[in-house]
Structure formats: C-alpha cells, structure tokens
Short mmCIF file of C-alpha atoms and ligand atoms in Angstrom, two decimals:
data_model
loop_
_atom_site.label_atom_id
_atom_site.label_comp_id
_atom_site.label_asym_id
_atom_site.label_seq_id
_atom_site.Cartn_x
_atom_site.Cartn_y
_atom_site.Cartn_z
CA MET A 278 38.01 20.70 0.73
CA LYS A 279 37.12 17.45 -0.76
CA LEU A 280 33.96 15.76 0.29
CA LEU A 281 32.79 12.11 0.01
CA VAL A 282 29.09 12.16 -0.01
CA THR A 283 27.52 8.51 0.39
CA GLY A 284 24.08 7.90 -0.83
CA GLY A 285 24.30 11.27 -2.84
CA ALA A 286 21.81 10.13 -5.64
CA GLY A 287 19.01 9.69 -2.85
CA PHE A 288 16.56 12.31 -1.64
CA ILE A 289 18.44 14.29 0.92
CA GLY A 290 21.96 13.45 -0.41
CA SER A 291 21.10 14.86 -3.73
CA ASN A 292 19.56 18.09 -2.31
CA PHE A 293 22.71 18.21 -0.03
CA ILE A 294 25.07 17.87 -3.03
CA LEU A 295 23.03 20.59 -4.82
CA TYR A 296 23.02 23.11 -2.04
CA TRP A 297 26.84 22.43 -1.37
CA LEU A 298 28.09 23.01 -4.97
CA LYS A 299 26.16 26.38 -4.87
CA ASN A 300 27.32 27.56 -1.43
CA HIS A 301 30.82 26.15 -1.35
CA PRO A 302 31.85 26.51 -4.91
CA ASP A 303 35.42 25.77 -4.33
CA ASP A 304 34.83 22.52 -2.71
CA GLN A 305 35.02 19.17 -4.68
CA ILE A 306 32.50 16.49 -4.26
CA VAL A 307 32.68 12.84 -4.80
CA ASN A 308 29.09 11.27 -4.82
CA PHE A 309 29.60 7.45 -3.96
CA ASP A 310 26.31 5.54 -4.35
CA LYS A 311 25.16 2.09 -5.10
CA LEU A 312 22.06 3.13 -7.09
CA THR A 313 19.62 1.02 -5.52
CA TYR A 314 15.99 1.70 -6.41
CA ALA A 315 16.03 4.90 -4.39
CA GLY A 316 19.08 6.32 -6.09
CA ASN A 317 18.43 8.57 -9.03
CA LEU A 318 21.26 10.55 -10.97
CA GLU A 319 18.39 12.42 -12.71
CA ASN A 320 18.39 14.70 -9.51
CA LEU A 321 21.85 15.78 -10.30
CA GLU A 322 21.56 16.46 -14.04
CA SER A 323 22.15 20.15 -13.40
CA VAL A 324 25.55 19.53 -11.93
CA GLU A 325 26.68 16.55 -14.02
CA LYS A 326 29.25 18.81 -15.85
CA ASN A 327 30.45 20.77 -13.07
CA PRO A 328 34.24 19.99 -12.87
CA ASN A 329 34.11 19.94 -8.89
CA TYR A 330 31.31 17.13 -9.07
CA LYS A 331 32.01 13.45 -9.66
CA PHE A 332 30.10 10.33 -9.45
CA VAL A 333 31.27 7.02 -8.49
CA LYS A 334 29.29 3.79 -8.40
CA GLY A 335 29.82 1.56 -5.58
CA ASP A 336 28.53 -0.28 -2.41
CA ALA A 337 29.33 1.01 0.97
CA ALA A 338 29.54 -2.50 2.40
CA ASN A 339 32.27 -3.26 0.04
CA PRO A 340 35.74 -2.64 1.33
CA ASP A 341 37.53 -2.28 -2.14
CA ASP A 342 34.78 0.09 -3.44
CA VAL A 343 35.08 2.12 -0.29
CA GLN A 344 38.92 2.09 -0.11
CA ALA A 345 39.02 3.50 -3.68
CA VAL A 346 36.82 6.41 -3.05
CA MET A 347 38.12 7.44 0.26
CA GLU A 348 42.02 8.28 -0.71
CA GLY A 349 42.28 12.21 -0.55
CA ILE A 350 38.97 12.80 1.27
CA ASP A 351 38.76 15.61 3.88
CA ILE A 352 35.30 15.11 4.80
CA VAL A 353 32.59 12.38 4.74
CA ALA A 354 28.78 13.09 4.83
CA HIS A 355 27.50 9.79 5.13
CA PHE A 356 23.84 9.45 3.88
CA ALA A 357 23.74 6.22 2.17
CA ALA A 358 21.31 3.93 3.91
CA GLU A 359 18.27 1.73 3.24
CA SER A 360 15.60 4.30 4.37
CA HIS A 361 12.11 2.89 4.32
CA VAL A 362 10.71 1.53 7.42
CA ASP A 363 7.90 -0.61 5.55
CA ARG A 364 10.69 -2.27 3.46
CA SER A 365 12.68 -3.11 6.62
CA ILE A 366 9.59 -4.83 7.80
CA HIS A 367 9.29 -6.84 4.56
CA ASP A 368 13.05 -7.92 4.48
CA PRO A 369 15.54 -6.63 7.16
CA ALA A 370 18.71 -8.01 5.76
CA PRO A 371 19.65 -5.27 3.44
CA PHE A 372 19.24 -2.74 6.15
CA ILE A 373 21.72 -4.49 8.26
CA MET A 374 24.08 -5.00 5.34
CA THR A 375 24.11 -1.32 4.26
CA ASN A 376 23.30 0.71 7.30
CA VAL A 377 25.49 -1.41 10.07
CA ALA A 378 28.21 -3.19 7.88
CA GLY A 379 28.35 -0.28 5.20
CA THR A 380 28.70 2.32 8.06
CA GLN A 381 31.62 0.16 9.66
CA THR A 382 33.25 -0.39 6.28
CA LEU A 383 33.34 3.49 5.73
CA LEU A 384 34.54 4.19 9.35
CA ASP A 385 37.51 1.82 8.89
CA ALA A 386 38.34 3.35 5.51
CA ALA A 387 37.92 6.91 7.06
CA LEU A 388 40.27 6.13 9.98
CA LYS A 389 42.85 4.41 7.52
CA ASN A 390 42.97 7.56 5.31
CA ASN A 391 42.98 10.21 8.13
CA VAL A 392 39.85 12.15 7.33
CA LYS A 393 39.27 15.16 8.97
CA ARG A 394 35.60 14.52 9.67
CA PHE A 395 33.26 11.62 9.49
CA HIS A 396 29.56 13.02 9.72
CA HIS A 397 26.97 10.56 10.10
CA ILE A 398 23.35 11.41 9.05
CA SER A 399 20.97 9.54 11.43
CA THR A 400 17.16 9.67 12.55
CA ASP A 401 15.07 10.31 15.53
CA GLU A 402 13.48 6.87 15.01
CA VAL A 403 16.45 5.45 17.09
CA PHE A 404 14.70 6.79 20.16
CA GLY A 405 11.40 4.73 19.82
CA SER A 406 7.96 6.09 20.19
CA LEU A 407 6.45 8.86 22.38
CA GLU A 408 2.69 8.71 23.47
CA LEU A 409 0.12 11.09 22.02
CA ASN A 410 -0.29 12.71 25.45
CA ASP A 411 3.48 12.81 26.18
CA THR A 412 4.83 16.46 26.37
CA ASN A 413 8.30 15.40 26.42
CA LYS A 414 10.40 15.57 23.24
CA PHE A 415 13.48 13.36 22.05
CA ASN A 416 16.69 15.20 23.02
CA GLU A 417 20.46 14.22 22.86
CA ARG A 418 20.20 12.46 26.37
CA THR A 419 17.11 10.24 25.49
CA ASN A 420 17.89 6.52 25.82
CA TYR A 421 17.94 4.47 22.58
CA ASP A 422 14.79 2.44 21.80
CA PRO A 423 14.60 1.42 18.25
CA ARG A 424 11.34 -0.52 17.39
CA SER A 425 11.64 -1.36 13.51
CA PRO A 426 14.45 -3.28 11.74
CA TYR A 427 15.28 0.00 9.99
CA ALA A 428 15.48 1.94 13.41
CA ALA A 429 17.57 -0.82 14.98
CA SER A 430 20.01 -0.63 11.94
CA LYS A 431 20.43 3.07 12.35
CA ALA A 432 20.78 2.76 15.90
CA GLY A 433 23.47 0.20 15.37
CA SER A 434 25.28 2.42 12.96
CA ASP A 435 25.09 5.43 15.48
CA HIS A 436 26.81 3.37 18.12
CA LEU A 437 29.53 2.38 15.75
CA VAL A 438 30.26 5.90 14.92
CA ARG A 439 30.66 6.82 18.33
CA ALA A 440 32.72 3.54 19.28
CA TYR A 441 35.21 4.76 16.40
CA TYR A 442 35.52 8.17 18.20
CA HIS A 443 35.95 6.75 21.64
CA THR A 444 38.34 3.84 20.74
CA TYR A 445 40.21 5.15 17.76
CA GLY A 446 39.84 9.02 18.04
CA LEU A 447 38.21 9.32 14.67
CA PRO A 448 36.82 12.94 14.28
CA ILE A 449 33.11 12.24 13.97
CA THR A 450 29.76 14.21 14.49
CA ILE A 451 26.20 12.91 14.24
CA THR A 452 23.00 14.50 13.44
CA ASN A 453 19.75 12.61 14.33
CA CYS A 454 16.75 14.51 12.42
CA SER A 455 13.18 14.16 12.00
CA ASN A 456 10.99 13.36 9.06
CA ASN A 457 12.31 15.47 6.00
CA PHE A 458 10.01 16.49 2.96
CA GLY A 459 10.78 18.48 -0.10
CA PRO A 460 11.87 17.86 -3.78
CA TYR A 461 13.31 14.39 -5.08
CA GLN A 462 11.85 12.41 -2.24
CA PHE A 463 11.14 8.87 -3.44
CA PRO A 464 7.29 8.44 -3.59
CA GLU A 465 7.14 5.39 -1.14
CA LYS A 466 7.17 8.12 1.70
CA ILE A 467 3.92 9.46 2.94
CA ILE A 468 4.08 12.99 1.53
CA PRO A 469 5.34 12.43 -2.01
CA LEU A 470 2.98 9.08 -2.14
CA ALA A 471 -0.11 11.19 -1.24
CA ILE A 472 0.76 13.69 -3.66
CA THR A 473 1.48 11.52 -6.54
CA ASN A 474 -1.21 9.19 -5.86
CA LEU A 475 -3.64 12.15 -6.10
CA LEU A 476 -2.23 13.43 -9.20
CA GLU A 477 -2.70 9.99 -10.66
CA GLY A 478 -6.38 9.88 -9.62
CA LYS A 479 -5.65 7.34 -6.72
CA LYS A 480 -6.38 7.50 -2.99
CA VAL A 481 -4.21 8.28 -0.34
CA PRO A 482 -3.62 5.22 2.02
CA ILE A 483 -3.35 6.21 5.62
CA TYR A 484 -2.20 3.50 8.13
CA GLY A 485 -4.57 2.58 11.05
CA ASP A 486 -6.36 5.48 12.67
CA GLY A 487 -4.27 7.94 11.03
CA LEU A 488 -3.52 9.64 14.54
CA TYR A 489 0.25 9.12 14.20
CA VAL A 490 2.36 12.20 14.58
CA ARG A 491 5.64 12.93 12.85
CA ASP A 492 7.85 16.17 13.30
CA TRP A 493 8.07 17.73 9.81
CA LEU A 494 11.37 19.20 8.69
CA TYR A 495 12.00 20.73 5.25
CA VAL A 496 14.97 19.09 3.50
CA GLU A 497 16.94 22.38 3.01
CA ASP A 498 16.62 23.26 6.80
CA HIS A 499 18.06 19.80 7.53
CA ILE A 500 21.01 20.60 4.93
CA ARG A 501 21.74 23.87 6.55
CA ALA A 502 22.09 22.02 9.95
CA ILE A 503 24.58 19.70 8.49
CA ASP A 504 26.53 22.54 7.00
CA MET A 505 26.64 24.17 10.41
CA VAL A 506 27.62 20.89 12.19
CA LEU A 507 30.51 20.43 9.70
CA GLY A 508 31.73 24.05 10.06
CA GLN A 509 31.26 24.72 13.58
CA GLY A 510 30.21 21.49 15.31
CA LYS A 511 32.08 19.90 18.04
CA VAL A 512 33.80 16.75 17.20
CA GLY A 513 32.44 13.68 19.10
CA GLU A 514 29.02 15.44 19.55
CA THR A 515 25.66 14.68 18.50
CA TYR A 516 22.91 17.13 17.44
CA LEU A 517 19.07 16.75 17.16
CA VAL A 518 17.48 18.64 14.26
CA GLY A 519 13.73 19.00 14.03
CA GLY A 520 11.07 21.16 12.16
CA MET A 521 8.51 23.80 13.04
CA THR A 522 5.34 21.62 13.02
CA ASP A 523 3.27 21.31 15.99
CA GLU A 524 2.01 17.80 16.24
CA ILE A 525 0.14 17.42 13.02
CA PRO A 526 -1.51 13.79 12.73
CA ASN A 527 -1.05 12.06 9.45
CA ILE A 528 -4.67 12.16 8.56
CA GLU A 529 -4.43 16.01 8.85
CA VAL A 530 -1.24 16.13 6.67
CA ALA A 531 -3.53 14.01 4.05
CA ARG A 532 -6.29 16.54 4.50
CA LYS A 533 -4.09 19.31 3.84
CA ILE A 534 -2.59 17.78 0.63
CA VAL A 535 -6.20 16.73 -0.48
CA ARG A 536 -7.37 20.53 0.03
CA ILE A 537 -4.26 22.14 -1.91
CA LEU A 538 -5.00 19.80 -4.94
CA GLY A 539 -8.91 20.31 -4.94
CA LYS A 540 -9.74 16.84 -4.02
CA THR A 541 -12.07 15.70 -1.47
CA GLU A 542 -11.85 13.58 1.87
CA SER A 543 -13.21 10.58 0.06
CA ASP A 544 -9.65 10.60 -1.57
CA ILE A 545 -8.25 9.44 1.52
CA GLU A 546 -8.50 5.71 2.78
CA LEU A 547 -7.72 4.22 6.20
CA VAL A 548 -5.87 0.89 5.55
CA LYS A 549 -4.17 -1.69 7.48
CA ASP A 550 -1.59 -0.41 10.11
CA ARG A 551 1.96 -0.74 10.04
CA PRO A 552 3.26 -3.50 12.73
CA GLY A 553 5.10 -1.96 15.40
CA HIS A 554 3.85 1.51 14.30
CA ASP A 555 5.70 4.36 16.28
CA ARG A 556 2.93 6.55 17.66
CA LYS A 557 4.79 10.00 17.80
CA TYR A 558 8.02 11.57 17.06
CA SER A 559 8.85 15.06 18.45
CA VAL A 560 12.31 16.58 18.57
CA ASP A 561 13.97 19.07 21.08
CA TRP A 562 16.41 21.15 18.70
CA SER A 563 17.46 23.52 21.46
CA LYS A 564 21.18 22.07 21.61
CA ILE A 565 21.98 22.95 17.94
CA LYS A 566 19.99 26.33 18.28
CA ASN A 567 22.00 27.31 21.52
CA GLU A 568 25.55 25.89 20.48
CA LEU A 569 25.50 26.44 16.77
CA GLY A 570 22.50 29.16 16.21
CA TRP A 571 20.69 26.76 13.81
CA GLU A 572 16.76 26.75 13.65
CA PRO A 573 14.33 25.84 10.93
CA GLN A 574 13.19 28.55 8.70
CA HIS A 575 10.70 26.81 6.45
CA ASP A 576 7.15 26.62 7.99
CA PHE A 577 5.10 23.31 7.22
CA ASP A 578 1.95 24.76 5.46
CA THR A 579 3.99 27.11 2.87
CA TRP A 580 6.84 24.53 2.08
CA LEU A 581 4.26 21.67 1.76
CA GLU A 582 2.39 23.74 -0.79
CA LYS A 583 5.65 24.42 -2.61
CA THR A 584 6.52 20.77 -2.57
CA ILE A 585 3.13 19.89 -4.04
CA GLU A 586 3.94 22.35 -6.66
CA TRP A 587 7.36 20.84 -7.29
CA TYR A 588 5.75 17.36 -7.92
CA LYS A 589 3.19 18.77 -10.25
CA GLN A 590 6.08 20.53 -12.34
CA ASN A 591 8.15 17.47 -12.39
CA GLU A 592 5.45 14.70 -13.37
CA THR A 593 8.24 13.00 -15.62
CA TRP A 594 10.61 12.68 -12.83
CA TRP A 595 8.00 10.82 -10.56
CA LYS A 596 6.40 8.83 -13.26
CA ARG A 597 9.62 7.34 -14.09
CA VAL A 598 10.39 6.45 -10.54
CA LYS A 599 6.93 5.05 -9.96
CA ASP A 600 7.53 2.63 -12.86
CA GLY A 601 8.83 -1.13 -12.52
CA GLU A 602 10.23 -2.33 -9.40
CA TYR A 603 8.05 0.38 -7.23
CA GLN A 604 4.86 -1.01 -8.79
CA LYS A 605 5.69 -4.66 -7.42
CA TYR A 606 6.44 -2.97 -3.99
CA TYR A 607 3.27 -0.96 -4.12
CA GLU A 608 1.01 -4.24 -4.83
CA LYS A 609 2.73 -5.88 -2.05
CA GLN A 610 2.56 -3.35 0.43
CA TYR A 611 -1.06 -2.04 -0.16
CA SER A 612 -2.68 -5.32 -1.64
CA SER A 613 -4.81 -6.11 1.74
P1 NAD B 701 17.11 7.43 0.16
O1 NAD B 701 16.41 6.15 0.34
O2 NAD B 701 16.20 8.47 -0.62
O3 NAD B 701 18.64 7.45 -0.51
C1 NAD B 701 19.46 6.72 -0.02
C2 NAD B 701 20.48 6.64 -0.93
O4 NAD B 701 21.42 5.60 -0.56
C3 NAD B 701 20.15 6.04 -2.38
O5 NAD B 701 20.74 6.89 -3.39
C4 NAD B 701 20.87 4.68 -2.35
O6 NAD B 701 21.11 4.18 -4.03
C5 NAD B 701 22.05 4.81 -1.66
N1 NAD B 701 22.35 3.45 -1.10
C6 NAD B 701 21.69 2.60 -0.50
N2 NAD B 701 22.54 1.57 -0.08
C7 NAD B 701 23.75 1.81 -0.41
C8 NAD B 701 25.10 1.18 -0.19
N3 NAD B 701 25.00 -0.01 0.17
N4 NAD B 701 26.15 1.81 -0.89
C9 NAD B 701 25.94 3.08 -1.33
N5 NAD B 701 24.90 3.68 -1.39
C10 NAD B 701 23.93 3.13 -1.17
O7 NAD B 701 17.33 8.07 1.68
P2 NAD B 701 16.96 9.53 2.34
O8 NAD B 701 15.61 9.75 2.48
O9 NAD B 701 17.84 10.46 1.37
O10 NAD B 701 17.96 9.35 3.64
C11 NAD B 701 19.30 9.73 3.58
C12 NAD B 701 19.75 9.37 5.09
O11 NAD B 701 18.85 10.33 5.79
C13 NAD B 701 19.69 8.02 5.59
O12 NAD B 701 20.68 7.71 6.15
C14 NAD B 701 18.44 7.97 6.56
O13 NAD B 701 18.43 7.05 7.42
C15 NAD B 701 18.51 9.40 7.06
N6 NAD B 701 17.26 9.97 7.37
C16 NAD B 701 16.23 10.22 6.38
C17 NAD B 701 15.00 11.03 6.82
C18 NAD B 701 13.97 11.16 5.98
O14 NAD B 701 12.80 11.56 6.37
N7 NAD B 701 14.17 10.88 4.68
C19 NAD B 701 15.06 11.34 8.14
C20 NAD B 701 16.21 11.17 9.21
C21 NAD B 701 17.33 10.55 8.81
O1 DAU B 702 11.62 10.10 11.57
C1 DAU B 702 12.69 10.13 10.42
C2 DAU B 702 12.45 8.83 9.37
O2 DAU B 702 11.21 9.38 8.78
C3 DAU B 702 13.42 8.55 8.64
O3 DAU B 702 14.49 8.06 9.50
C4 DAU B 702 13.01 7.33 7.52
O4 DAU B 702 14.30 7.11 6.79
C5 DAU B 702 11.97 8.12 6.79
O5 DAU B 702 11.45 7.03 6.10
C6 DAU B 702 10.87 8.48 7.77
O6 DAU B 702 10.21 7.26 8.47
P1 DAU B 702 8.72 7.19 8.52
O7 DAU B 702 8.21 5.80 8.71
O8 DAU B 702 8.05 8.25 9.58
O9 DAU B 702 8.16 7.78 7.14
P2 DAU B 702 7.09 7.45 6.23
O10 DAU B 702 6.86 8.43 5.15
O11 DAU B 702 7.08 5.92 5.81
O12 DAU B 702 5.80 7.41 7.14
C7 DAU B 702 5.31 8.76 7.84
C8 DAU B 702 4.09 8.38 8.74
O13 DAU B 702 2.91 8.20 7.69
C9 DAU B 702 4.35 7.23 9.50
O14 DAU B 702 3.40 7.59 10.63
C10 DAU B 702 3.49 6.34 8.71
C11 DAU B 702 2.41 6.96 7.96
N1 DAU B 702 2.12 6.25 6.37
C12 DAU B 702 3.12 5.88 5.65
C13 DAU B 702 2.98 5.37 4.36
C14 DAU B 702 4.22 5.15 3.58
C15 DAU B 702 0.89 6.03 6.11
O15 DAU B 702 -0.03 6.33 6.97
N2 DAU B 702 0.64 5.45 4.90
C16 DAU B 702 1.65 5.05 4.15
O16 DAU B 702 1.22 4.56 3.01
#
C-alpha cells in the first residue's frame, strides 16, 4: 500500500508516520507538507533514511503540487490543517485557504487518481460547546455548530468530504477526535505550553475562570483509531474518537502539571479569556468501540506524566520551536 500523509510534519501527522512505518513496515509513505510554523521535519529524523518514507514539500491548496503527489497513491490520510484556535481568531484567512480550499483540492485529485480511501482527520470542535452541567456528549448524530473560525473551517472540510462521497462516490471515512496530547505537540497548545513555560521559569496562562473542560486523548490512541478505521471502517462513515478523562477543568490540568514539576500554585495565572471560548467538549466513542473494537488505552494521569518527561528530555526540540516566529505570536497573544 502507498499512503499519502498530508501534514505529516505536524504533531499528530508525524506521530502517525512513526507509528505506521513501525506497524506496517511493507507500506510506503509520502509525507506531503507545506512546512508552516507548525511543521517540523526534526520529528521524523529517525525515519529519514527509511526507503519506504519520502518527504515532499507542497501546499494542499495548490492543484499542481497536489496532483504531482497523488499519482499512484492508494490511501490518503489527511491531517494537513491550520490547527490553532487562537491563531484563527487573529487571522481566519489561512484557515479557509488550507482547511477548506486545501481539502477540496485534495479531494479533486483523489477522485481523479482513483484512490481507494480518503481518510479525513477532523475535530470535535465542529459540534460547538456543551454546558458544564450538560450530561450529554457529542456523538455521530450531533448537529454541527462551529463557533471559532478554525472550527468553522474544519466543519466546511467535513461537509466537502461527505459531499464527494455522496456526489462522486469517492470512498471516504472521517474521524472527529477530541484534544490530543503527547510528544512533538507544538507548544502553543495548552499542555506543552504549560510544561515548557514552567521549565523556562515562566507562569502558565489560563484563560478566563479556568473552568473550561476538554476531553483529553493520548495521541497514540488517536492513531490506533485511524489505523482501525482504515483497516475495518465502513466507507462513507464518520467515527468519533475520545479519551479516558472525566471532565477535568483546565485549571486542574495546570495544577497537575505544576505538581509533577515541583512548582507551586503561584506559577499559574488567570489571563484574559479567549473570545467565543467553548465551555466543554465531551465525546461519546461508543460507535467506534461497538463497530471496530477501539477504545482508549492510555489514562490521562500516567500519560501526562510521561509527556512531561518527554519534554524534559527533549529540551533542544522545543527550545528551537519556541524561537523566532513563535516569540512574536506569544507576545501578541498574551501581552494584555
Ligand atoms: P499541527 O498544526 O501540529 O500540524 C499541521 C501540519 O499541517 C503542519 O506540519 C503544517 O506544516 C501542515 N500544513 C499546514 N498547512 C498546510 C498546507 N496548506 N499544505 C500542506 N501542509 C500544511 O496540527 P495537529 O495538531 O497535528 O493536527 C492535525 C490534524 O488533526 C488537523 O487536521 C487538526 O484539525 C486535527 N485535530 C487535531 C487535534 C489536536 O488536539 N491537535 C484534535 C482534533 C483534530
Ligand atoms: O478539540 C479538538 C481541538 O483541540 C483541535 O481540533 C485543535 O486543533 C486543538 O488545537 C485543540 O483546540 P483547543 O482550543 O481545545 O486547544 P488549546 O490547547 O488551544 O486549548 C485547550 C484549552 O485550554 C482551551 O479551553 C483553551 C485553554 N487555554 C489555551 C491556551 C493556549 C488556556 O487556558 N490558556 C492558553 O494559553
């Protein structure tokens, strides 16, 4: 099998490539990535010389770039996206370009080249926000209600992927997952931001009252879910993927990290809230469990500790990533 992995130099995409080459050693992978601020080929240094791995730099929204890599591809695993909500609030345009136009460009080329499967990686954010006291969880029948430019662009991409299935018969599958954490996550997202700030002697900025809730999923559990959907998932179907956490507010996530790193509560500061901040995400993953036998295997506390250890051991990686462009973004985002 020959796989095209878009966005393979990002957090989840690079973890996916490392996992795939280990678990499916006969498959070939083409990693197609624009190398934005979030793309980092250092994540893939260990497989650079693997003859079954190839990197191609290109833009998902450029039809020539996309056509050039789509020839001979069996499976597309589409991770490429602008992925950070706060950046989408500062500037929505790149989100529409990559997440909507880029997805449509890839769908066209996949159709033209008769790919056997187009798997789209999406997010639970397309479903909007739950109230703190709501006992409901998002499921495959929940209505779309995206509330940030990022979420709206991902919702648009999901609709396009399904439209190509219904209209043109492109064999697609979709997974909508919750918040991932683990190695190689860019330190603009809250868990690596908190860890690396504390390691640098800075405070952890927590938005608003800190009582916002995310459904934490260890990245390897997410990747196993994609593997199972590619292997046994039904064409045309969507599967929701979530973690093992039980409604931990952000302030409590920060406290756990502070405790593990031997810091104090005074190392956490409440800062200005994110506009339109979704209060709670919670994912019902019973469909993928019942139909494909997937369930998360990595509990939050153990794997948070292992993730912290990874960042402690890989200081050079995140120090390089936190330089340059990221510094400017950080000052703009947290200046007030
Ligand atoms: P990321 O920001 O770490 O990586 C995105 C990658 O896409 C980068 O390597 C970047 O260079 C590449 N890219 C961006 N624009 C591109 C373009 N126009 N053409 C080609 N490549 C481009 O993102 P991530 O956290 O790894 O997320 C991967 C996917 O998973 C995204 O589609 C995201 O919406 C989805 N997702 C992420 C999470 C999460 O918690 N991180 C949760 C749910 C869904
Ligand atoms: O739910 C899946 C989504 O999870 C993915 O689709 C996105 O790509 C991914 O970025 C993530 O979105 P969030 O907005 O939930 O992740 P983030 O790490 O930015 O924020 C997590 C929570 O922490 C959220 O409630 C906002 C809060 N937060 C975030 C930052 C960056 C803070 O309190 N302070 C911060 O500095």
